mmCIF file of C-alpha atoms in Angstrom:
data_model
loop_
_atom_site.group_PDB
_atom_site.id
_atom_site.type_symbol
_atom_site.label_atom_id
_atom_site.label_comp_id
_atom_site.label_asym_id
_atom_site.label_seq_id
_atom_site.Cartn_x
_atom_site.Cartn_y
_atom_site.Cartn_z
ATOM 1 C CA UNK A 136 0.000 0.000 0.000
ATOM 2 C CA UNK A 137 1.120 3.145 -0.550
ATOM 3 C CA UNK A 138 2.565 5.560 2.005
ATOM 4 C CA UNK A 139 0.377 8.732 3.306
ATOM 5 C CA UNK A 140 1.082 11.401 5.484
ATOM 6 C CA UNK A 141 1.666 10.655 8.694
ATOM 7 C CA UNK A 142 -0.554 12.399 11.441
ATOM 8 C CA UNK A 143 0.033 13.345 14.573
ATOM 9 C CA UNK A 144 -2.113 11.478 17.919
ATOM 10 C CA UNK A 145 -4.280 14.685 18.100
ATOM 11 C CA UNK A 146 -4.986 14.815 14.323
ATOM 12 C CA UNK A 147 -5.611 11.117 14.842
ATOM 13 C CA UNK A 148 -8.379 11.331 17.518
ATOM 14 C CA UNK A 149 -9.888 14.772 16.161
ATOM 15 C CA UNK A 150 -10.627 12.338 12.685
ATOM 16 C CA UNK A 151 -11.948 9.297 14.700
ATOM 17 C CA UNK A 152 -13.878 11.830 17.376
ATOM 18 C CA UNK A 153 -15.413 12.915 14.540
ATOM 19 C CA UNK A 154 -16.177 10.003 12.784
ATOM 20 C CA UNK A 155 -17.482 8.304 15.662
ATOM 21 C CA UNK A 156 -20.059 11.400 16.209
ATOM 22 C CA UNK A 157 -21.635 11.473 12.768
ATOM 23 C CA UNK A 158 -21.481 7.184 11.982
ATOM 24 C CA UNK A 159 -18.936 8.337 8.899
ATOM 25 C CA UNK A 160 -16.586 5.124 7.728
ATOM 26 C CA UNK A 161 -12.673 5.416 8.260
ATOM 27 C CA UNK A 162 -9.522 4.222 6.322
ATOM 28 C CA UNK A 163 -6.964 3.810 8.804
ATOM 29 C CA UNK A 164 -3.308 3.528 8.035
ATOM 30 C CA UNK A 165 -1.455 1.327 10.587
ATOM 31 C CA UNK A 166 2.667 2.471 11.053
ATOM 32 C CA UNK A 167 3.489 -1.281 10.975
ATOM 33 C CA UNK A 168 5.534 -2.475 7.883
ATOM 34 C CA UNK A 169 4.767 -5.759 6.669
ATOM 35 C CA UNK A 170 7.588 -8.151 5.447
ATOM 36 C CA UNK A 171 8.231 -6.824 2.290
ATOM 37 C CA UNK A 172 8.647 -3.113 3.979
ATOM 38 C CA UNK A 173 5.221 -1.968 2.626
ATOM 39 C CA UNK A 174 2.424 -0.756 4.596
ATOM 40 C CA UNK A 175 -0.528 -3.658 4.246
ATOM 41 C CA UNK A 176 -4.004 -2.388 2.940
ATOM 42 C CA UNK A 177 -6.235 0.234 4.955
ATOM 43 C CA UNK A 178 -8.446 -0.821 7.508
ATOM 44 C CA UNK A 179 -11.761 0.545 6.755
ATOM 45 C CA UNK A 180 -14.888 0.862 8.988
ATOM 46 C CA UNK A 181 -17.337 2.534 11.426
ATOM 47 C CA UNK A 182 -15.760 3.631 15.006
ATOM 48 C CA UNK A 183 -18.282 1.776 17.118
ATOM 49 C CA UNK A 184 -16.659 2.156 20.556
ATOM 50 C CA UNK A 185 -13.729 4.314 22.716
ATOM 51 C CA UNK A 186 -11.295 2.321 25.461
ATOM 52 C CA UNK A 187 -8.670 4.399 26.908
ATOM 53 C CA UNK A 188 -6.430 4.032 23.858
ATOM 54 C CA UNK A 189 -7.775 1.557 21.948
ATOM 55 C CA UNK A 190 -10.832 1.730 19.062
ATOM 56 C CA UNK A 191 -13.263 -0.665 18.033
ATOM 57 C CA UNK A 192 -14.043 -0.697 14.444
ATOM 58 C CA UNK A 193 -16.575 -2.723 12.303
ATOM 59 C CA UNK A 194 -15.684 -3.215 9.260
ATOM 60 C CA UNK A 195 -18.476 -3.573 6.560
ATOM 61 C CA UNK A 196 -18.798 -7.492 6.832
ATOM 62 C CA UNK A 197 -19.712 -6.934 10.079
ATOM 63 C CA UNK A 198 -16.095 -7.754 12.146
ATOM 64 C CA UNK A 199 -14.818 -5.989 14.509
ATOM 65 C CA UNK A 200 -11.535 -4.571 14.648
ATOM 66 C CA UNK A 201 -9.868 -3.346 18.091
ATOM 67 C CA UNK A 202 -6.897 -0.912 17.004
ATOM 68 C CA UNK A 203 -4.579 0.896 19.278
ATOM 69 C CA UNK A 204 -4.379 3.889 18.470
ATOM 70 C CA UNK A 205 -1.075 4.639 18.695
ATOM 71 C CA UNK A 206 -0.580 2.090 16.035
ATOM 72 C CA UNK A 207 -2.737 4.380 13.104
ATOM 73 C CA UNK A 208 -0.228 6.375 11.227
ATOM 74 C CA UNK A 209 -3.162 7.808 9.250
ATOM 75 C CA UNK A 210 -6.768 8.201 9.624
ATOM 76 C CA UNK A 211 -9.633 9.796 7.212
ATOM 77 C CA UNK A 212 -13.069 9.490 6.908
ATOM 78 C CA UNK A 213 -13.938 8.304 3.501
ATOM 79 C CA UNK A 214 -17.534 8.717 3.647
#
């Protein structure tokens, strides 16, 4: 996948705060390289839940996804 901007914790949880308030959908960015040093494809989803750090995302076949979010490198809402 290809690389995006990298965002800063704050910018981070402004875009999922706001997401989470209007039911928008997300493409998230994890920092994690995968084995080839690429970043692997966008996790995409609703925000359905806040933990302390963590996220819960459910992604559009219904599973749910619980993301640190110190691990998102990027975050936009797509819709």
């Amino acid at each position: 996948m290809w690389q995006k901007t990298e965002m800063s914790l704050e910018q981070i949880g402004e875009v999922l705060e706001e997401a989470f308030s209007k039911g928008s959908v997300v493409s998230l960015q994890m920092a994690e390289l995968n084995e080839e040093h690429m970043y692997e494809a966008d996790l995409t989803g609703k925000v359905i839940s806040f933990l302390e750090n963590r996220i819960y995302v459910q992604e559009k076949k219904g599973a749910i996804q619980i993301v640190s979010i110190e691990k998102i490198r990027h975050a936009e809402i797509i819709y």
